[in-house]
Amino acid sequence: MKLKSLVLTAAALMLGVGVAQADIKKVRIGTEGAYPPFNSVDSTGQLVGFDIDIAKAMCEKMKVECTFVAQDWDGIIPALLAKKFDAIVASMSITDERKEKVAFTIPYYLTPGNFIAPKNTTLTDISPAGLKGKTIGAQSSTTGSVYLEDKYKDSEIKLYQTQDEANADLAAGRLDAVLADKFVLYEWLEKTDAGKCCKFIGPDLADVNPQGTGIALRKEDNELREMFNKAIKEIVADGTYKKINAKYFPFDIY
């Protein structure tokens, strides 16, 4: 009798897990929509970009129906916690501070930080001493803005709601330099007319985003987090990730 009871209990537990997994059929994904080439809004009003394509590929692996919600960056974590959506796929760098509020998947890409400046700049030293007294821009509430405020205390730091606004002020001559993720800056420099004004200065700064970029979820949503973790590994293993990567960049970002 005891053995039979144990078998029945185990079967019930397995059934319970199956039911829980089957319950996740729809996932709402929050993204910024103002961070090309990772996420932006096209001329038809649709969200597009690397983050969107990667998210769709993961949703296909997870066999769930995904919908996308555009959300301003500064309010994106509060909106997740308020259950406006279930996951953030928006090039969010994994940081210890953010881990206090949300849970992260394994990284789905790695990116260093970089400075850009006007092509006619005489700046070559990007250390805090080298940029003393200079005006530097960054998008607010990003690892770049935190990095600047922590290390460049003798520079004037100007923060912007979007990366595009920071880039525009640099192009207009109102900034000496901008700090952001290398791949976002590469897109602007290489693929826009406005970006022709400027160039990278200094080496890659790996310590701007040392933990990589992950998908943020509410801490209690462990099952969904593991589903995303599994999906990331699967799209890397079967070549899907490589195809999406090649669509946006001539170099590997994973």
CSV table of C-alpha atoms in Angstrom, one decimal:
chain,number,residue,atom,x,y,z
A,1,MET,CA,0.0,0.0,0.0
A,2,LYS,CA,2.8,2.4,0.9
A,3,LEU,CA,4.6,1.8,-2.3
A,4,LYS,CA,1.4,2.3,-4.3
A,5,SER,CA,0.7,5.5,-2.4
A,6,LEU,CA,4.2,6.8,-3.2
A,7,VAL,CA,3.8,6.0,-6.9
A,8,LEU,CA,0.4,7.8,-7.0
A,9,THR,CA,1.9,10.8,-5.2
A,10,ALA,CA,4.8,11.0,-7.5
A,11,ALA,CA,2.5,10.7,-10.5
A,12,ALA,CA,0.3,13.5,-9.1
A,13,LEU,CA,3.3,15.7,-8.6
A,14,MET,CA,4.4,15.1,-12.1
A,15,LEU,CA,0.9,15.8,-13.4
A,16,GLY,CA,1.0,19.0,-11.4
A,17,VAL,CA,4.2,20.1,-13.0
A,18,GLY,CA,2.8,19.3,-16.4
A,19,VAL,CA,-0.3,21.4,-15.7
A,20,ALA,CA,1.8,24.3,-14.5
A,21,GLN,CA,3.9,24.3,-17.6
A,22,ALA,CA,0.9,24.0,-19.8
A,23,ASP,CA,-0.6,27.0,-18.2
A,24,ILE,CA,2.0,29.3,-19.7
A,25,LYS,CA,0.6,29.7,-23.2
A,26,LYS,CA,0.8,33.5,-23.6
A,27,VAL,CA,3.7,35.8,-22.6
A,28,ARG,CA,3.7,39.6,-22.8
A,29,ILE,CA,7.1,41.1,-23.5
A,30,GLY,CA,8.0,44.6,-22.6
A,31,THR,CA,10.6,46.5,-24.7
A,32,GLU,CA,11.6,50.2,-25.1
A,33,GLY,CA,11.1,50.7,-28.8
A,34,ALA,CA,13.7,53.5,-28.9
A,35,TYR,CA,17.1,51.7,-28.9
A,36,PRO,CA,18.0,50.7,-32.5
A,37,PRO,CA,19.1,48.3,-33.8
A,38,PHE,CA,17.9,46.3,-30.7
A,39,ASN,CA,14.4,47.7,-30.5
A,40,SER,CA,12.6,50.5,-32.3
A,41,VAL,CA,9.4,51.3,-34.0
A,42,ASP,CA,9.2,51.2,-37.8
A,43,SER,CA,7.2,53.3,-40.2
A,44,THR,CA,4.2,51.1,-39.8
A,45,GLY,CA,4.2,51.4,-36.0
A,46,GLN,CA,5.6,47.9,-35.5
A,47,LEU,CA,8.3,47.0,-32.9
A,48,VAL,CA,11.3,45.7,-34.7
A,49,GLY,CA,15.0,45.0,-34.0
A,50,PHE,CA,17.4,42.4,-32.7
A,51,ASP,CA,15.6,42.1,-29.3
A,52,ILE,CA,12.3,41.6,-31.1
A,53,ASP,CA,13.6,38.9,-33.4
A,54,ILE,CA,15.4,37.1,-30.6
A,55,ALA,CA,12.3,37.2,-28.4
A,56,LYS,CA,10.1,35.8,-31.3
A,57,ALA,CA,12.6,33.0,-31.8
A,58,MET,CA,12.6,32.1,-28.1
A,59,CYS,CA,8.8,32.2,-28.0
A,60,GLU,CA,8.7,29.7,-30.8
A,61,LYS,CA,11.0,27.4,-28.9
A,62,MET,CA,8.9,27.8,-25.8
A,63,LYS,CA,5.7,27.2,-27.9
A,64,VAL,CA,4.0,30.2,-26.4
A,65,GLU,CA,2.2,33.1,-28.0
A,66,CYS,CA,4.0,36.3,-27.4
A,67,THR,CA,2.8,39.9,-27.6
A,68,PHE,CA,4.9,43.0,-27.3
A,69,VAL,CA,4.4,46.1,-25.2
A,70,ALA,CA,6.3,49.4,-25.7
A,71,GLN,CA,7.3,51.0,-22.5
A,72,ASP,CA,9.5,54.1,-21.7
A,73,TRP,CA,12.9,53.0,-20.3
A,74,ASP,CA,12.7,54.8,-17.0
A,75,GLY,CA,9.4,53.0,-16.1
A,76,ILE,CA,10.1,49.6,-17.6
A,77,ILE,CA,11.0,47.7,-14.3
A,78,PRO,CA,8.0,49.3,-12.4
A,79,ALA,CA,5.7,48.3,-15.3
A,80,LEU,CA,7.0,44.7,-15.1
A,81,LEU,CA,6.5,44.5,-11.3
A,82,ALA,CA,3.0,46.0,-11.9
A,83,LYS,CA,2.3,43.1,-14.3
A,84,LYS,CA,1.9,45.2,-17.3
A,85,PHE,CA,3.9,42.5,-19.0
A,86,ASP,CA,5.7,39.3,-18.0
A,87,ALA,CA,9.3,39.8,-19.2
A,88,ILE,CA,11.6,42.6,-20.4
A,89,VAL,CA,13.5,41.9,-23.6
A,90,ALA,CA,15.0,45.4,-24.1
A,91,SER,CA,18.8,45.1,-24.0
A,92,MET,CA,18.8,45.4,-20.2
A,93,SER,CA,22.3,45.0,-18.7
A,94,ILE,CA,22.4,42.6,-15.7
A,95,THR,CA,23.5,44.6,-12.6
A,96,ASP,CA,23.5,43.8,-8.9
A,97,GLU,CA,21.2,46.8,-8.3
A,98,ARG,CA,18.6,45.6,-10.7
A,99,LYS,CA,18.9,42.0,-9.2
A,100,GLU,CA,17.4,43.5,-6.0
A,101,LYS,CA,14.2,44.1,-7.9
A,102,VAL,CA,14.0,41.5,-10.6
A,103,ALA,CA,15.4,38.1,-11.7
A,104,PHE,CA,17.5,37.7,-14.8
A,105,THR,CA,18.0,34.9,-17.3
A,106,ILE,CA,21.4,33.9,-18.5
A,107,PRO,CA,22.9,36.6,-20.8
A,108,TYR,CA,21.7,36.6,-24.4
A,109,TYR,CA,24.4,38.9,-25.5
A,110,LEU,CA,27.6,40.7,-24.3
A,111,THR,CA,28.5,44.2,-25.1
A,112,PRO,CA,31.3,46.6,-23.9
A,113,GLY,CA,30.8,50.3,-23.4
A,114,ASN,CA,32.4,52.8,-25.7
A,115,PHE,CA,32.8,56.5,-26.1
A,116,ILE,CA,32.1,58.4,-29.3
A,117,ALA,CA,33.0,62.0,-30.1
A,118,PRO,CA,33.0,64.4,-33.1
A,119,LYS,CA,35.5,63.4,-35.8
A,120,ASN,CA,37.4,66.6,-35.3
A,121,THR,CA,38.0,66.0,-31.6
A,122,THR,CA,41.4,66.1,-30.1
A,123,LEU,CA,40.4,63.8,-27.3
A,124,THR,CA,42.3,60.6,-27.1
A,125,ASP,CA,42.5,60.0,-23.4
A,126,ILE,CA,39.1,58.7,-22.2
A,127,SER,CA,40.2,58.2,-18.5
A,128,PRO,CA,38.4,60.3,-15.9
A,129,ALA,CA,41.5,62.6,-15.9
A,130,GLY,CA,41.5,62.9,-19.6
A,131,LEU,CA,37.8,63.9,-19.8
A,132,LYS,CA,38.0,66.3,-16.8
A,133,GLY,CA,35.9,69.4,-17.5
A,134,LYS,CA,34.3,67.8,-20.6
A,135,THR,CA,30.5,67.4,-21.1
A,136,ILE,CA,29.6,63.8,-21.5
A,137,GLY,CA,26.1,62.4,-22.5
A,138,ALA,CA,24.4,59.1,-21.7
A,139,GLN,CA,20.9,57.7,-21.6
A,140,SER,CA,19.5,57.9,-18.1
A,141,SER,CA,19.0,54.8,-15.9
A,142,THR,CA,21.6,52.8,-17.9
A,143,THR,CA,24.8,51.1,-17.0
A,144,GLY,CA,26.5,53.9,-19.0
A,145,SER,CA,25.0,56.7,-16.9
A,146,VAL,CA,25.8,54.9,-13.7
A,147,TYR,CA,29.4,54.3,-14.9
A,148,LEU,CA,29.8,58.0,-15.7
A,149,GLU,CA,28.3,59.3,-12.4
A,150,ASP,CA,30.5,56.9,-10.5
A,151,LYS,CA,33.9,57.4,-12.2
A,152,TYR,CA,33.7,60.8,-14.1
A,153,LYS,CA,33.0,63.1,-11.2
A,154,ASP,CA,35.1,65.9,-12.6
A,155,SER,CA,33.1,65.9,-15.9
A,156,GLU,CA,29.7,67.4,-16.6
A,157,ILE,CA,27.3,64.5,-17.1
A,158,LYS,CA,24.1,65.1,-19.1
A,159,LEU,CA,21.5,62.4,-19.1
A,160,TYR,CA,18.8,61.9,-21.7
A,161,GLN,CA,15.5,59.9,-21.8
A,162,THR,CA,16.6,58.1,-25.0
A,163,GLN,CA,19.9,57.2,-26.7
A,164,ASP,CA,18.8,59.1,-29.8
A,165,GLU,CA,18.5,62.3,-27.8
A,166,ALA,CA,22.1,61.9,-26.5
A,167,ASN,CA,23.4,61.2,-30.0
A,168,ALA,CA,21.5,64.2,-31.4
A,169,ASP,CA,23.1,66.6,-28.9
A,170,LEU,CA,26.6,65.2,-29.7
A,171,ALA,CA,25.9,65.7,-33.5
A,172,ALA,CA,24.8,69.3,-32.7
A,173,GLY,CA,28.0,70.1,-30.8
A,174,ARG,CA,26.4,70.3,-27.4
A,175,LEU,CA,28.5,67.4,-26.0
A,176,ASP,CA,32.1,66.5,-26.1
A,177,ALA,CA,31.4,62.8,-26.0
A,178,VAL,CA,28.8,60.1,-25.4
A,179,LEU,CA,29.1,56.8,-23.6
A,180,ALA,CA,26.8,53.9,-24.5
A,181,ASP,CA,26.8,50.2,-25.5
A,182,LYS,CA,29.2,49.7,-28.4
A,183,PHE,CA,26.7,48.0,-30.7
A,184,VAL,CA,24.1,50.7,-30.4
A,185,LEU,CA,26.7,53.3,-31.2
A,186,TYR,CA,28.0,51.3,-34.1
A,187,GLU,CA,24.5,51.3,-35.6
A,188,TRP,CA,24.3,55.0,-35.4
A,189,LEU,CA,27.8,55.7,-36.6
A,190,GLU,CA,27.6,53.3,-39.6
A,191,LYS,CA,24.0,53.4,-40.7
A,192,THR,CA,22.7,57.0,-40.2
A,193,ASP,CA,23.6,60.3,-41.9
A,194,ALA,CA,23.7,62.0,-38.5
A,195,GLY,CA,26.3,59.5,-37.3
A,196,LYS,CA,28.7,60.5,-40.0
A,197,CYS,CA,29.7,63.4,-37.7
A,198,CYS,CA,31.4,61.2,-35.1
A,199,LYS,CA,33.7,58.3,-34.3
A,200,PHE,CA,34.7,55.9,-31.6
A,201,ILE,CA,37.4,57.1,-29.3
A,202,GLY,CA,39.4,55.0,-26.8
A,203,PRO,CA,39.3,51.2,-26.2
A,204,ASP,CA,36.3,49.0,-25.3
A,205,LEU,CA,35.2,49.3,-21.7
A,206,ALA,CA,34.3,45.8,-20.6
A,207,ASP,CA,33.5,47.0,-17.0
A,208,VAL,CA,30.5,49.1,-18.2
A,209,ASN,CA,28.5,45.9,-18.7
A,210,PRO,CA,30.4,43.1,-17.0
A,211,GLN,CA,27.5,40.7,-16.4
A,212,GLY,CA,26.1,40.9,-19.9
A,213,THR,CA,22.5,41.5,-21.1
A,214,GLY,CA,19.6,39.4,-20.0
A,215,ILE,CA,15.9,39.1,-19.8
A,216,ALA,CA,14.3,40.5,-16.7
A,217,LEU,CA,11.4,38.8,-15.0
A,218,ARG,CA,9.5,39.0,-11.7
A,219,LYS,CA,11.4,37.1,-9.0
A,220,GLU,CA,8.5,34.7,-8.4
A,221,ASP,CA,8.3,33.6,-12.1
A,222,ASN,CA,11.0,30.9,-11.8
A,223,GLU,CA,9.3,28.6,-14.3
A,224,LEU,CA,9.1,31.2,-17.0
A,225,ARG,CA,12.8,32.2,-16.4
A,226,GLU,CA,13.9,28.6,-16.8
A,227,MET,CA,11.9,28.4,-20.0
A,228,PHE,CA,13.7,31.5,-21.4
A,229,ASN,CA,17.1,30.1,-20.3
A,230,LYS,CA,16.4,26.8,-22.2
A,231,ALA,CA,15.2,28.7,-25.2
A,232,ILE,CA,18.4,30.9,-25.3
A,233,LYS,CA,20.5,27.8,-25.3
A,234,GLU,CA,18.4,26.2,-28.0
A,235,ILE,CA,18.5,29.1,-30.5
A,236,VAL,CA,22.3,29.3,-30.0
A,237,ALA,CA,22.7,25.6,-30.5
A,238,ASP,CA,20.6,25.3,-33.7
A,239,GLY,CA,22.0,28.3,-35.5
A,240,THR,CA,18.9,30.5,-35.1
A,241,TYR,CA,20.8,33.0,-33.0
A,242,LYS,CA,23.7,33.2,-35.5
A,243,LYS,CA,21.3,34.1,-38.4
A,244,ILE,CA,19.6,36.9,-36.4
A,245,ASN,CA,23.0,38.2,-35.3
A,246,ALA,CA,24.2,38.3,-38.9
A,247,LYS,CA,21.0,40.3,-39.9
A,248,TYR,CA,22.1,43.2,-37.6
A,249,PHE,CA,25.9,43.0,-37.1
A,250,PRO,CA,29.0,41.9,-39.1
A,251,PHE,CA,30.5,40.5,-35.9
A,252,ASP,CA,29.4,38.1,-33.2
A,253,ILE,CA,27.8,39.6,-30.1
A,254,TYR,CA,27.2,36.5,-28.1
